[in-house]
Amino acid sequence: MGTTSGIATRRMTVAQAVVEYLSKQYTVDSIGGVEYRERLIPGTFGIFGHGNVAGVGQALKQYQQLDPAIMPYYQGRNEQAQAHQAVGYARHTRRRQTFAISTSIGPGSSNLLTGAALATTNRLPVLLLPSDTFATRAADPVLQQLEQPYAYDITVNDAFRPLTKFFDRVSRPEQLFSAFHHGLRVLTDPAETGAVTISLPQDVQAEAFDVPAEFLAEREWRIRRPDADDDDIARAADAIRSAKRPLIIAGGGVLYAYANEELAKFVELTGIPVGNTQAGVGVLPWDHKFSLGAIGSTGTTAANAIAADADLIIGIGTRYEDFTTASRTAFQNPDVKFININVAAIDAYKHGATLPIVADARKALVKLNQALGGYRVGADLEQKIAAEKKRWDATVDEAFDSRSTPLPAQNEIIGATSRAMDAADVVICAAGSLPGDLHKMWRVRDPFGYHVEYAYSCMGYEIPGGLGVKRAAMAEAVNGGTQRDVVVMVGDGSYLMMHTELVTAVAERIKLIVVLIQNHGYASIGSLSESLGSQRFGTQYRSLNEEQHSFDEGDTLPVDLALNAESLGVKVIRIEPGEKVIAELEQAIRDAKAAPERGGPILIHVESDPLLDAPSSESWWDVPVSQVSELDSTQQAYQAYTDHKARQRKLLG
Ligand SMILES: Cc1ncc(C[n+]2csc(CCOP(=O)(O)OP(=O)(O)O)c2C)c(N)n1
Ligand SMILES: [Mg+2]
């Protein structure tokens, strides 16, 4: 401890200052009388190489020696996967906590780019600390340095700029203060949050300077929960009162605002039904009288039938991703209007909303509940809701019924998984045919029970993302909260793309349950390809037919992913094809759930028939079809495409 110009300071390296600073940051939130005060950054991931092996690596080692609780260090096998772990953790903690990730320069840093984009697209916080080339240029070009003759100041880390919500480079030690203060402002801002990147040149990380005590003091970041404007609420209440067929679309923002109970009150008071987006699954339990389930391209026929002639859409905490609106064909009432409640103005103003409410979802709903006293939708709408719900529930019951043999349909696998899981358990997914099937069919019973990353729908997110969720669930249980098993559902394509965080789960003995569905390729893109006239081209994993240069007809590959998982130290349960597949799968999941909490990951390997599809959403998704073609299949698909295209509405914004 010393003083510089009369201010108390400590002489330390930039990396030491970063680590100590991050260990002192707390998120504070109060939701309906419940107070939270948690560490914003409960740990740091790192894969070391030149760039961080000395600076950040030295600092982490020094603090670990002093007290391991100051800044726990975690490993991972791939930088992108570490970002996914942080994202999974952030979603389960409702954006109150995330991890910092330190990488080496060059490929270590650029490996993070997909993770950055995923976090930003999903509006989930991650703190990325990619190392950078020498600020002094003492070693230039250093190993792994990108050289651009037209701009000497460009490094691979500049590629983070379009993918992150905040970017800064600490080229001098003094820049640390503003870089981190404003970086964490964005990280904890409910409207702005996403990936935050602070690039740390390797020489600067190791440079010593006098750090003011103020920078190293504990700091609290209160999550802002802006209230709704009274005039906006009054106008919205008027619009709702005069609506005949209103419909709520609830997104992830409802969950981040802990608005689900207030939403339940709102719908029970008014009778307005709810369709939910992927991020919004869990806002109401699946069997709630007014829950229509999933909406849009991967929605239920119930939600889509009600949406078709809705005259007022009340979007709450949704970014109206293309699937939600069925590529702007979901709303066919020519007079449909939008009220959008969102903490982010960009979303509140979407679809030309004349009634944007820029506010916290829960606070806005509290006010709307007060303002709407006495309003209720007509009995005809309530009857239609009940009838449509009944029709869809019967469809799912039938889809879940086990009957396909020797290979089960994916629907049946989903049914078995759902039956074997407890209400508080969490299902995880991201890409392939599973997300759409889960969205429409998963029978969610807990607001934390469903975690499908479908904003970026990134193949490979499943296992690392699930591990991040399990880490958060373990912390939740230690703090006296709910005990939850985390079940990752993953296709063979996604598994092959990124499964190596299983090794991380083995190292830390984390009980992650993985259901791996082997269907020898991309069932999802295969069926999409077929519907667009491209005949499943290139979507199967088969051996090359050299004469035709085709991968579409050969034998399926002799890969054994169960053996692959076993070789990584994972406990594996193989389900053999046959009549008892579904019963055995259900039992295997129950057995995995009964395994000890710190017994490490368990993978259940099951084969499935890629040609047995889920029930239809009676909806559409705009994927452009070739306008001219030599293939009959494409010409026919183009005709169907133009018919759908005619239903697309030019909604503003
Ligand atoms: C990183 C990445 N690359 C490509 C895609 C496009 N894509 C979406 S699903 C999919 C196939 C997934 O295959 P699998 O995991 O086996 O699931 P299945 O389709 O068989 O259900 C592909 C290639 C993607 N979403 N993410
Ligand atoms: Mg597959």
Tab-separated table of C-alpha atoms and ligand atoms in Angstrom, residues 491-493 517-523, ligand 2:
chain	number	residue	atom	x	y	z
A	491	GLY	CA	-28.118	-34.888	-31.829
A	492	ASP	CA	-25.144	-36.752	-33.292
A	493	GLY	CA	-24.230	-33.767	-35.504
A	517	ILE	CA	-29.765	-39.178	-30.292
A	518	GLN	CA	-27.930	-40.986	-33.072
A	519	ASN	CA	-29.709	-40.652	-36.434
A	520	HIS	CA	-26.598	-40.553	-38.625
A	521	GLY	CA	-26.696	-36.974	-39.762
A	522	TYR	CA	-28.845	-33.903	-39.893
A	523	ALA	CA	-32.473	-35.004	-39.656
B	2	MG	MG	-28.596	-36.169	-36.185
